[in-house]
PDB file of C-alpha atoms (C1' of nucleotides) in Angstrom:
ATOM      1  CA  MET C   1       0.000   0.000   0.000  1.00  0.00           C
ATOM      2  CA  SER C   2       2.476   2.595  -1.158  1.00  0.00           C
ATOM      3  CA  THR C   3       1.350   5.975  -2.447  1.00  0.00           C
ATOM      4  CA  PRO C   4      -2.310   5.378  -3.281  1.00  0.00           C
ATOM      5  CA  ASP C   5      -3.877   7.065  -6.276  1.00  0.00           C
ATOM      6  CA  PHE C   6      -6.224  10.022  -6.538  1.00  0.00           C
ATOM      7  CA  SER C   7      -9.889   9.912  -7.539  1.00  0.00           C
ATOM      8  CA  PRO C   8     -12.673   7.823  -5.993  1.00  0.00           C
ATOM      9  CA  ALA C   9     -13.627   5.721  -8.998  1.00  0.00           C
ATOM     10  CA  GLY C  10     -10.555   4.778 -11.032  1.00  0.00           C
ATOM     11  CA  VAL C  11      -9.885   8.033 -12.875  1.00  0.00           C
ATOM     12  CA  LYS C  12      -6.063   7.611 -12.949  1.00  0.00           C
ATOM     13  CA  PRO C  13      -4.427  11.002 -12.234  1.00  0.00           C
ATOM     14  CA  ALA C  14      -0.705  11.711 -11.891  1.00  0.00           C
ATOM     15  CA  PRO C  15       1.252   9.666  -9.296  1.00  0.00           C
ATOM     16  CA  LEU C  16       1.304  12.555  -6.793  1.00  0.00           C
ATOM     17  CA  ASN C  17       4.805  13.837  -6.550  1.00  0.00           C
ATOM     18  CA  GLU C  18       5.786  16.811  -4.456  1.00  0.00           C
ATOM     19  CA  ALA C  19       6.048  19.171  -7.393  1.00  0.00           C
ATOM     20  CA  ALA C  20       2.555  18.378  -8.596  1.00  0.00           C
ATOM     21  CA  ILE C  21       1.138  18.874  -5.122  1.00  0.00           C
ATOM     22  CA  ALA C  22       2.832  22.247  -4.850  1.00  0.00           C
ATOM     23  CA  LEU C  23       1.507  23.374  -8.222  1.00  0.00           C
ATOM     24  CA  VAL C  24      -2.042  22.362  -7.442  1.00  0.00           C
ATOM     25  CA  ALA C  25      -1.862  23.993  -4.026  1.00  0.00           C
ATOM     26  CA  ARG C  26      -0.584  27.169  -5.606  1.00  0.00           C
ATOM     27  CA  ARG C  27      -3.387  27.164  -8.117  1.00  0.00           C
ATOM     28  CA  PHE C  28      -5.969  26.839  -5.373  1.00  0.00           C
ATOM     29  CA  ALA C  29      -4.235  29.550  -3.361  1.00  0.00           C
ATOM     30  CA  VAL C  30      -4.516  31.946  -6.261  1.00  0.00           C
ATOM     31  CA  LEU C  31      -8.249  31.254  -6.366  1.00  0.00           C
ATOM     32  CA  SER C  32      -8.687  31.666  -2.627  1.00  0.00           C
ATOM     33  CA  GLU C  33      -8.863  35.462  -2.506  1.00  0.00           C
ATOM     34  CA  PRO C  34     -12.305  37.068  -2.752  1.00  0.00           C
ATOM     35  CA  MET C  35     -10.999  40.037  -4.701  1.00  0.00           C
ATOM     36  CA  ARG C  36      -9.361  37.773  -7.255  1.00  0.00           C
ATOM     37  CA  LEU C  37     -12.597  35.843  -7.628  1.00  0.00           C
ATOM     38  CA  ARG C  38     -14.406  39.114  -8.219  1.00  0.00           C
ATOM     39  CA  LEU C  39     -11.889  39.992 -10.904  1.00  0.00           C
ATOM     40  CA  ILE C  40     -12.287  36.613 -12.572  1.00  0.00           C
ATOM     41  CA  HIS C  41     -16.026  36.999 -12.413  1.00  0.00           C
ATOM     42  CA  ALA C  42     -15.874  40.435 -13.987  1.00  0.00           C
ATOM     43  CA  LEU C  43     -13.554  39.184 -16.710  1.00  0.00           C
ATOM     44  CA  PHE C  44     -15.899  36.394 -17.705  1.00  0.00           C
ATOM     45  CA  ALA C  45     -18.130  39.036 -19.208  1.00  0.00           C
ATOM     46  CA  GLY C  46     -15.262  40.046 -21.470  1.00  0.00           C
ATOM     47  CA  GLU C  47     -11.844  41.645 -21.373  1.00  0.00           C
ATOM     48  CA  ARG C  48     -11.395  44.748 -19.257  1.00  0.00           C
ATOM     49  CA  SER C  49      -8.842  47.425 -18.537  1.00  0.00           C
ATOM     50  CA  VAL C  50      -7.449  47.844 -15.039  1.00  0.00           C
ATOM     51  CA  ASN C  51      -9.491  50.975 -14.450  1.00  0.00           C
ATOM     52  CA  GLU C  52     -12.670  49.275 -15.531  1.00  0.00           C
ATOM     53  CA  LEU C  53     -11.921  46.463 -13.114  1.00  0.00           C
ATOM     54  CA  VAL C  54     -11.268  48.972 -10.355  1.00  0.00           C
ATOM     55  CA  ASP C  55     -14.709  50.450 -10.960  1.00  0.00           C
ATOM     56  CA  LEU C  56     -16.425  47.084 -11.298  1.00  0.00           C
ATOM     57  CA  THR C  57     -14.961  45.616  -8.143  1.00  0.00           C
ATOM     58  CA  GLY C  58     -14.688  48.678  -5.941  1.00  0.00           C
ATOM     59  CA  GLY C  59     -11.049  47.979  -5.105  1.00  0.00           C
ATOM     60  CA  THR C  60      -8.129  50.364  -5.175  1.00  0.00           C
ATOM     61  CA  GLN C  61      -5.920  50.647  -8.230  1.00  0.00           C
ATOM     62  CA  THR C  62      -2.881  49.323  -6.390  1.00  0.00           C
ATOM     63  CA  ASN C  63      -4.658  46.309  -5.095  1.00  0.00           C
ATOM     64  CA  ILE C  64      -6.380  45.420  -8.336  1.00  0.00           C
ATOM     65  CA  SER C  65      -3.142  45.760 -10.248  1.00  0.00           C
ATOM     66  CA  ARG C  66      -1.349  43.465  -7.866  1.00  0.00           C
ATOM     67  CA  HIS C  67      -4.077  40.830  -7.929  1.00  0.00           C
ATOM     68  CA  LEU C  68      -4.024  40.928 -11.703  1.00  0.00           C
ATOM     69  CA  GLN C  69      -0.292  40.267 -11.589  1.00  0.00           C
ATOM     70  CA  THR C  70      -0.949  37.229  -9.466  1.00  0.00           C
ATOM     71  CA  LEU C  71      -3.631  35.945 -11.821  1.00  0.00           C
ATOM     72  CA  ALA C  72      -1.398  36.560 -14.820  1.00  0.00           C
ATOM     73  CA  GLN C  73       1.547  34.749 -13.275  1.00  0.00           C
ATOM     74  CA  ALA C  74      -0.743  31.815 -12.591  1.00  0.00           C
ATOM     75  CA  GLY C  75      -1.723  31.762 -16.244  1.00  0.00           C
ATOM     76  CA  ILE C  76      -5.359  32.381 -15.427  1.00  0.00           C
ATOM     77  CA  VAL C  77      -5.539  35.725 -17.192  1.00  0.00           C
ATOM     78  CA  GLY C  78      -3.519  37.267 -19.972  1.00  0.00           C
ATOM     79  CA  ARG C  79      -2.707  40.917 -20.614  1.00  0.00           C
ATOM     80  CA  ARG C  80      -2.447  43.089 -23.665  1.00  0.00           C
ATOM     81  CA  LYS C  81      -1.136  46.624 -23.746  1.00  0.00           C
ATOM     82  CA  GLU C  82      -3.320  49.013 -25.682  1.00  0.00           C
ATOM     83  CA  GLY C  83      -1.950  52.510 -25.593  1.00  0.00           C
ATOM     84  CA  LEU C  84      -1.986  53.648 -22.018  1.00  0.00           C
ATOM     85  CA  GLN C  85      -4.213  50.858 -20.867  1.00  0.00           C
ATOM     86  CA  THR C  86      -3.543  47.256 -20.029  1.00  0.00           C
ATOM     87  CA  ILE C  87      -6.357  44.967 -21.036  1.00  0.00           C
ATOM     88  CA  TYR C  88      -6.809  41.774 -19.087  1.00  0.00           C
ATOM     89  CA  ALA C  89      -8.769  38.724 -20.161  1.00  0.00           C
ATOM     90  CA  ILE C  90      -9.373  35.178 -19.000  1.00  0.00           C
ATOM     91  CA  THR C  91      -7.064  32.735 -20.738  1.00  0.00           C
ATOM     92  CA  ASP C  92      -7.762  29.575 -18.800  1.00  0.00           C
ATOM     93  CA  PRO C  93     -11.191  28.276 -19.804  1.00  0.00           C
ATOM     94  CA  SER C  94     -11.204  25.628 -17.106  1.00  0.00           C
ATOM     95  CA  ILE C  95     -11.563  28.307 -14.437  1.00  0.00           C
ATOM     96  CA  GLY C  96     -15.239  28.567 -15.219  1.00  0.00           C
ATOM     97  CA  GLN C  97     -15.769  24.850 -14.707  1.00  0.00           C
ATOM     98  CA  LEU C  98     -13.806  25.025 -11.470  1.00  0.00           C
ATOM     99  CA  CYS C  99     -16.015  27.721 -10.020  1.00  0.00           C
ATOM    100  CA  GLU C 100     -19.134  25.936 -11.221  1.00  0.00           C
ATOM    101  CA  LEU C 101     -18.021  22.765  -9.551  1.00  0.00           C
ATOM    102  CA  VAL C 102     -17.277  24.491  -6.269  1.00  0.00           C
ATOM    103  CA  CYS C 103     -20.483  26.495  -6.327  1.00  0.00           C
ATOM    104  CA  GLY C 104     -22.460  23.366  -7.085  1.00  0.00           C
ATOM    105  CA  CYS C 105     -21.090  21.316  -4.241  1.00  0.00           C
ATOM    106  CA  LEU C 106     -21.333  24.238  -1.830  1.00  0.00           C
ATOM    107  CA  LYS C 107     -24.973  24.672  -2.728  1.00  0.00           C
ATOM    108  CA  GLN C 108     -25.535  21.007  -2.106  1.00  0.00           C
ATOM    109  CA  GLN C 109     -23.740  21.085   1.248  1.00  0.00           C
ATOM    110  CA  LEU C 110     -25.677  24.146   2.364  1.00  0.00           C
ATOM    111  CA  SER C 111     -29.018  22.701   1.419  1.00  0.00           C
ATOM    112  CA  SER C 112     -28.294  19.523   3.342  1.00  0.00           C
ATOM    113  CA  GLN C 113     -27.399  21.680   6.320  1.00  0.00           C
ATOM    114  CA  VAL C 114     -30.738  23.400   5.937  1.00  0.00           C
ATOM    115  CA  ASP C 115     -32.417  20.006   5.884  1.00  0.00           C
ATOM    116  CA  ALA C 116     -30.562  19.104   9.066  1.00  0.00           C
ATOM    117  CA  LEU C 117     -31.883  22.213  10.788  1.00  0.00           C
ATOM    118  CA  ALA C 118     -35.467  21.770   9.582  1.00  0.00           C
ATOM    119  CA  PRO C 119     -36.126  18.037   9.307  1.00  0.00           C
TER     120      PRO C 119
ATOM    121  CA  MET D   1     -23.377  46.643 -17.505  1.00  0.00           C
ATOM    122  CA  SER D   2     -24.237  45.826 -13.915  1.00  0.00           C
ATOM    123  CA  THR D   3     -22.779  42.740 -12.256  1.00  0.00           C
ATOM    124  CA  PRO D   4     -21.926  40.518 -15.203  1.00  0.00           C
ATOM    125  CA  ASP D   5     -22.402  36.791 -14.908  1.00  0.00           C
ATOM    126  CA  PHE D   6     -19.892  33.998 -14.404  1.00  0.00           C
ATOM    127  CA  SER D   7     -18.859  31.403 -16.979  1.00  0.00           C
ATOM    128  CA  PRO D   8     -17.601  32.058 -20.491  1.00  0.00           C
ATOM    129  CA  ALA D   9     -20.322  30.377 -22.508  1.00  0.00           C
ATOM    130  CA  GLY D  10     -23.709  30.993 -20.895  1.00  0.00           C
ATOM    131  CA  VAL D  11     -23.644  28.511 -18.037  1.00  0.00           C
ATOM    132  CA  LYS D  12     -25.753  30.639 -15.631  1.00  0.00           C
ATOM    133  CA  PRO D  13     -24.232  30.400 -12.135  1.00  0.00           C
ATOM    134  CA  ALA D  14     -25.385  32.311  -9.042  1.00  0.00           C
ATOM    135  CA  PRO D  15     -25.567  36.130  -9.285  1.00  0.00           C
ATOM    136  CA  LEU D  16     -22.316  36.579  -7.373  1.00  0.00           C
ATOM    137  CA  ASN D  17     -23.129  38.059  -4.018  1.00  0.00           C
ATOM    138  CA  GLU D  18     -20.557  38.694  -1.355  1.00  0.00           C
ATOM    139  CA  ALA D  19     -21.497  35.647   0.681  1.00  0.00           C
ATOM    140  CA  ALA D  20     -21.078  33.316  -2.269  1.00  0.00           C
ATOM    141  CA  ILE D  21     -17.709  34.813  -3.097  1.00  0.00           C
ATOM    142  CA  ALA D  22     -16.538  34.327   0.463  1.00  0.00           C
ATOM    143  CA  LEU D  23     -17.688  30.716   0.533  1.00  0.00           C
ATOM    144  CA  VAL D  24     -15.983  29.862  -2.720  1.00  0.00           C
ATOM    145  CA  ALA D  25     -12.811  31.624  -1.631  1.00  0.00           C
ATOM    146  CA  ARG D  26     -12.865  29.700   1.612  1.00  0.00           C
ATOM    147  CA  ARG D  27     -13.266  26.422  -0.204  1.00  0.00           C
ATOM    148  CA  PHE D  28     -10.279  27.171  -2.402  1.00  0.00           C
ATOM    149  CA  ALA D  29      -8.267  28.270   0.614  1.00  0.00           C
ATOM    150  CA  VAL D  30      -8.901  24.947   2.290  1.00  0.00           C
ATOM    151  CA  LEU D  31      -7.549  23.218  -0.797  1.00  0.00           C
ATOM    152  CA  SER D  32      -4.507  25.451  -1.033  1.00  0.00           C
ATOM    153  CA  GLU D  33      -2.328  23.686   1.530  1.00  0.00           C
ATOM    154  CA  PRO D  34      -0.005  20.960   0.243  1.00  0.00           C
ATOM    155  CA  MET D  35      -0.416  18.876   3.376  1.00  0.00           C
ATOM    156  CA  ARG D  36      -4.187  18.960   3.072  1.00  0.00           C
ATOM    157  CA  LEU D  37      -3.930  17.895  -0.551  1.00  0.00           C
ATOM    158  CA  ARG D  38      -1.748  15.002   0.537  1.00  0.00           C
ATOM    159  CA  LEU D  39      -4.358  14.009   3.086  1.00  0.00           C
ATOM    160  CA  ILE D  40      -7.124  14.180   0.506  1.00  0.00           C
ATOM    161  CA  HIS D  41      -5.032  12.144  -1.846  1.00  0.00           C
ATOM    162  CA  ALA D  42      -4.380   9.522   0.788  1.00  0.00           C
ATOM    163  CA  LEU D  43      -8.056   9.379   1.693  1.00  0.00           C
ATOM    164  CA  PHE D  44      -9.123   8.730  -1.880  1.00  0.00           C
ATOM    165  CA  ALA D  45      -7.692   5.259  -1.478  1.00  0.00           C
ATOM    166  CA  GLY D  46     -10.120   4.683   1.377  1.00  0.00           C
ATOM    167  CA  GLU D  47     -10.838   5.807   4.898  1.00  0.00           C
ATOM    168  CA  ARG D  48      -7.914   6.112   7.290  1.00  0.00           C
ATOM    169  CA  SER D  49      -7.219   6.738  10.949  1.00  0.00           C
ATOM    170  CA  VAL D  50      -5.208   9.760  11.997  1.00  0.00           C
ATOM    171  CA  ASN D  51      -2.168   7.655  12.765  1.00  0.00           C
ATOM    172  CA  GLU D  52      -2.312   5.993   9.374  1.00  0.00           C
ATOM    173  CA  LEU D  53      -2.449   9.412   7.761  1.00  0.00           C
ATOM    174  CA  VAL D  54       0.489  10.546   9.850  1.00  0.00           C
ATOM    175  CA  ASP D  55       2.484   7.597   8.518  1.00  0.00           C
ATOM    176  CA  LEU D  56       1.291   8.045   4.941  1.00  0.00           C
ATOM    177  CA  THR D  57       2.037  11.734   4.750  1.00  0.00           C
ATOM    178  CA  GLY D  58       5.067  12.011   6.976  1.00  0.00           C
ATOM    179  CA  GLY D  59       3.555  14.850   8.995  1.00  0.00           C
ATOM    180  CA  THR D  60       3.386  15.238  12.743  1.00  0.00           C
ATOM    181  CA  GLN D  61       0.340  14.094  14.653  1.00  0.00           C
ATOM    182  CA  THR D  62      -0.530  17.620  15.761  1.00  0.00           C
ATOM    183  CA  ASN D  63      -0.391  19.024  12.298  1.00  0.00           C
ATOM    184  CA  ILE D  64      -2.315  16.217  10.647  1.00  0.00           C
ATOM    185  CA  SER D  65      -5.008  16.395  13.270  1.00  0.00           C
ATOM    186  CA  ARG D  66      -5.435  20.097  12.769  1.00  0.00           C
ATOM    187  CA  HIS D  67      -5.569  19.850   8.992  1.00  0.00           C
ATOM    188  CA  LEU D  68      -8.182  17.150   9.318  1.00  0.00           C
ATOM    189  CA  GLN D  69     -10.238  19.497  11.464  1.00  0.00           C
ATOM    190  CA  THR D  70     -10.055  22.073   8.728  1.00  0.00           C
ATOM    191  CA  LEU D  71     -11.091  19.591   6.068  1.00  0.00           C
ATOM    192  CA  ALA D  72     -13.936  18.343   8.231  1.00  0.00           C
ATOM    193  CA  GLN D  73     -15.224  21.836   8.929  1.00  0.00           C
ATOM    194  CA  ALA D  74     -15.202  22.485   5.209  1.00  0.00           C
ATOM    195  CA  GLY D  75     -17.337  19.397   4.691  1.00  0.00           C
ATOM    196  CA  ILE D  76     -14.696  17.773   2.542  1.00  0.00           C
ATOM    197  CA  VAL D  77     -14.058  14.867   4.871  1.00  0.00           C
ATOM    198  CA  GLY D  78     -16.169  13.226   7.560  1.00  0.00           C
ATOM    199  CA  ARG D  79     -15.067  11.495  10.730  1.00  0.00           C
ATOM    200  CA  ARG D  80     -16.183   8.440  12.624  1.00  0.00           C
ATOM    201  CA  LYS D  81     -14.977   7.443  16.046  1.00  0.00           C
ATOM    202  CA  GLU D  82     -14.033   3.806  16.319  1.00  0.00           C
ATOM    203  CA  GLY D  83     -12.775   2.990  19.763  1.00  0.00           C
ATOM    204  CA  LEU D  84      -9.637   4.956  20.342  1.00  0.00           C
ATOM    205  CA  GLN D  85      -9.259   5.923  16.756  1.00  0.00           C
ATOM    206  CA  THR D  86     -10.894   8.553  14.625  1.00  0.00           C
ATOM    207  CA  ILE D  87     -11.474   7.412  11.081  1.00  0.00           C
ATOM    208  CA  TYR D  88     -11.575  10.055   8.385  1.00  0.00           C
ATOM    209  CA  ALA D  89     -13.019   9.661   4.906  1.00  0.00           C
ATOM    210  CA  ILE D  90     -13.794  11.827   1.897  1.00  0.00           C
ATOM    211  CA  THR D  91     -17.414  12.928   1.894  1.00  0.00           C
ATOM    212  CA  ASP D  92     -17.389  15.407  -0.934  1.00  0.00           C
ATOM    213  CA  PRO D  93     -17.150  13.476  -4.203  1.00  0.00           C
ATOM    214  CA  SER D  94     -16.632  16.635  -6.254  1.00  0.00           C
ATOM    215  CA  ILE D  95     -13.166  17.076  -4.748  1.00  0.00           C
ATOM    216  CA  GLY D  96     -11.829  14.451  -7.088  1.00  0.00           C
ATOM    217  CA  GLN D  97     -13.182  16.257 -10.131  1.00  0.00           C
ATOM    218  CA  LEU D  98     -11.760  19.521  -8.822  1.00  0.00           C
ATOM    219  CA  CYS D  99      -8.264  18.126  -8.539  1.00  0.00           C
ATOM    220  CA  GLU D 100      -8.569  16.453 -11.923  1.00  0.00           C
ATOM    221  CA  LEU D 101      -9.608  19.695 -13.493  1.00  0.00           C
ATOM    222  CA  VAL D 102      -6.755  21.627 -11.943  1.00  0.00           C
ATOM    223  CA  CYS D 103      -4.206  18.956 -12.774  1.00  0.00           C
ATOM    224  CA  GLY D 104      -5.459  18.834 -16.329  1.00  0.00           C
ATOM    225  CA  CYS D 105      -5.202  22.524 -16.999  1.00  0.00           C
ATOM    226  CA  LEU D 106      -1.838  22.764 -15.247  1.00  0.00           C
ATOM    227  CA  LYS D 107      -0.523  19.996 -17.429  1.00  0.00           C
ATOM    228  CA  GLN D 108      -1.775  21.812 -20.469  1.00  0.00           C
ATOM    229  CA  GLN D 109      -0.232  25.106 -19.368  1.00  0.00           C
ATOM    230  CA  LEU D 110       3.085  23.468 -18.636  1.00  0.00           C
ATOM    231  CA  SER D 111       3.227  21.685 -21.951  1.00  0.00           C
ATOM    232  CA  SER D 112       2.524  24.894 -23.833  1.00  0.00           C
ATOM    233  CA  GLN D 113       5.361  26.505 -21.876  1.00  0.00           C
ATOM    234  CA  VAL D 114       7.569  23.647 -22.980  1.00  0.00           C
ATOM    235  CA  ASP D 115       6.498  24.260 -26.566  1.00  0.00           C
ATOM    236  CA  ALA D 116       7.351  27.924 -26.135  1.00  0.00           C
ATOM    237  CA  LEU D 117      10.857  27.015 -24.994  1.00  0.00           C
ATOM    238  CA  ALA D 118      11.431  24.457 -27.757  1.00  0.00           C
ATOM    239  CA  PRO D 119       9.516  25.602 -30.844  1.00  0.00           C
TER     240      PRO D 119
ATOM    241  C1'  DA P   1      -7.840   2.993  39.888  1.00  0.00           C
ATOM    242  C1'  DC P   2      -3.826   3.075  36.881  1.00  0.00           C
ATOM    243  C1'  DG P   3      -1.350   3.195  32.845  1.00  0.00           C
ATOM    244  C1'  DC P   4      -1.236   3.099  27.806  1.00  0.00           C
ATOM    245  C1'  DT P   5      -2.651   4.652  23.297  1.00  0.00           C
ATOM    246  C1'  DA P   6      -5.032   7.686  19.933  1.00  0.00           C
ATOM    247  C1'  DT P   7      -6.537  12.314  19.104  1.00  0.00           C
ATOM    248  C1'  DA P   8      -7.419  16.969  20.089  1.00  0.00           C
ATOM    249  C1'  DT P   9      -6.105  21.598  21.644  1.00  0.00           C
ATOM    250  C1'  DG P  10      -3.904  25.949  24.067  1.00  0.00           C
ATOM    251  C1'  DC P  11      -0.019  28.671  23.316  1.00  0.00           C
ATOM    252  C1'  DG P  12       3.886  30.816  21.130  1.00  0.00           C
ATOM    253  C1'  DT P  13       6.596  31.632  16.902  1.00  0.00           C
ATOM    254  C1'  DA P  14       7.678  32.177  12.095  1.00  0.00           C
ATOM    255  C1'  DT P  15       6.202  33.213   7.715  1.00  0.00           C
ATOM    256  C1'  DA P  16       3.085  34.601   4.090  1.00  0.00           C
ATOM    257  C1'  DT P  17       0.165  37.725   2.169  1.00  0.00           C
ATOM    258  C1'  DG P  18      -3.433  41.420   1.572  1.00  0.00           C
ATOM    259  C1'  DC P  19      -3.673  46.263   1.689  1.00  0.00           C
ATOM    260  C1'  DG P  20      -2.628  51.313   1.284  1.00  0.00           C
ATOM    261  C1'  DC P  21       0.551  55.275   0.589  1.00  0.00           C
ATOM    262  C1'  DA P  22       3.740  57.222  -2.077  1.00  0.00           C
ATOM    263  C1'  DT P  23       6.326  56.922  -6.059  1.00  0.00           C
ATOM    264  C1'  DC P  24       8.015  55.279 -10.508  1.00  0.00           C
ATOM    265  C1'  DT P  25       7.348  54.222 -15.464  1.00  0.00           C
ATOM    266  C1'  DA P  26       5.358  54.678 -19.811  1.00  0.00           C
ATOM    267  C1'  DG P  27       2.306  56.337 -23.342  1.00  0.00           C
ATOM    268  C1'  DT P  28      -0.538  60.517 -25.046  1.00  0.00           C
ATOM    269  C1'  DG P  29      -1.699  65.134 -26.214  1.00  0.00           C
ATOM    270  C1'  DT P  30      -0.548  70.260 -26.186  1.00  0.00           C
TER     271       DT P  30
ATOM    272  C1'  DA Z   1       9.503  70.009 -23.061  1.00  0.00           C
ATOM    273  C1'  DC Z   2       5.497  69.684 -20.143  1.00  0.00           C
ATOM    274  C1'  DA Z   3       1.470  68.059 -18.107  1.00  0.00           C
ATOM    275  C1'  DC Z   4      -1.784  64.359 -17.723  1.00  0.00           C
ATOM    276  C1'  DT Z   5      -3.411  59.640 -17.375  1.00  0.00           C
ATOM    277  C1'  DA Z   6      -3.003  54.448 -16.829  1.00  0.00           C
ATOM    278  C1'  DG Z   7      -0.721  51.179 -14.651  1.00  0.00           C
ATOM    279  C1'  DA Z   8       3.110  49.006 -11.877  1.00  0.00           C
ATOM    280  C1'  DT Z   9       5.982  48.732  -7.779  1.00  0.00           C
ATOM    281  C1'  DG Z  10       8.902  49.622  -3.258  1.00  0.00           C
ATOM    282  C1'  DC Z  11       7.937  49.890   1.459  1.00  0.00           C
ATOM    283  C1'  DG Z  12       5.658  49.236   5.773  1.00  0.00           C
ATOM    284  C1'  DC Z  13       1.851  47.471   8.542  1.00  0.00           C
ATOM    285  C1'  DA Z  14      -1.671  44.307  10.004  1.00  0.00           C
ATOM    286  C1'  DT Z  15      -3.488  39.920   9.965  1.00  0.00           C
ATOM    287  C1'  DA Z  16      -3.861  35.020   8.965  1.00  0.00           C
ATOM    288  C1'  DT Z  17      -2.202  30.694   9.353  1.00  0.00           C
ATOM    289  C1'  DA Z  18       1.056  26.657   9.401  1.00  0.00           C
ATOM    290  C1'  DC Z  19       3.850  24.369  12.629  1.00  0.00           C
ATOM    291  C1'  DG Z  20       5.720  22.325  16.949  1.00  0.00           C
ATOM    292  C1'  DC Z  21       5.795  21.653  22.010  1.00  0.00           C
ATOM    293  C1'  DA Z  22       3.455  20.530  25.797  1.00  0.00           C
ATOM    294  C1'  DT Z  23      -0.691  19.130  27.616  1.00  0.00           C
ATOM    295  C1'  DA Z  24      -5.607  17.808  27.834  1.00  0.00           C
ATOM    296  C1'  DT Z  25      -9.226  14.426  26.727  1.00  0.00           C
ATOM    297  C1'  DA Z  26     -11.056   9.983  25.967  1.00  0.00           C
ATOM    298  C1'  DG Z  27     -11.340   4.977  25.280  1.00  0.00           C
ATOM    299  C1'  DC Z  28      -9.142   0.480  26.300  1.00  0.00           C
ATOM    300  C1'  DG Z  29      -6.708  -3.206  28.997  1.00  0.00           C
ATOM    301  C1'  DT Z  30      -4.816  -4.824  33.547  1.00  0.00           C
TER     302       DT Z  30
END
DNA sequence: ACGCTATATGCGTATATGCGCATCTAGTGT
DNA sequence: ACACTAGATGCGCATATACGCATATAGCGT
């Protein structure tokens, strides 16, 4: 019984080395900030400049810019200079599925908690 | 242009309120620790006692116990007392899909980086 | 009751990271 | 050249959290 495999029903993922774990953890960490999720959400409606994102999310320019750096480094968004502006856009299409998946299972967990409270 | 919707191709998720954002962020945060990912990975092979998980992951008892608390509070794992031992098991089946999804897109990103280095 | 084992937890420390202020850089128009 | 705007970044602060040590709790056997 040495190093068991991921997935509940024989889906055969990678053999779980340290590097892979670190990468996955990092990816989740990038998605674990509310402001970054707001940015991702805003960008799903289409590409946006930094200033537009500042307005849409209500954050400060500094903060938004830094979060966008983080998202870009993670390969989740891409940037394009256009004159004075920097336009950001989602580049990783799987992000949508990720959020869907999480939202779905959260909804399910919450509703079963509701059921537990009102049986 | 007020509060755009998630998902790139009309998948209609929740309207993105603050509470939802916080919950999703929290879920990702729970998954952003390498040791917790190792625990999840180990648990996919079947339920395990704390001591077994300590052996499998190489962590300390204190640390493993605390991470298991975190995972349990997040509803990702469940626990069952069996005599002296506490047996933990995955309860959220979507976790597997999540990790698959992340691994998949990371693999893709990495391979395109490889292509960029060796065109 | 006593000791042993398995887990959980209070406390302190080290590190990471989000945030804002001020400032820097770069492109644009006068 | 100068001023203006959009964005990025150095620095410092505040907070969160992972980790370990020691200890508490709880079930089991003698």
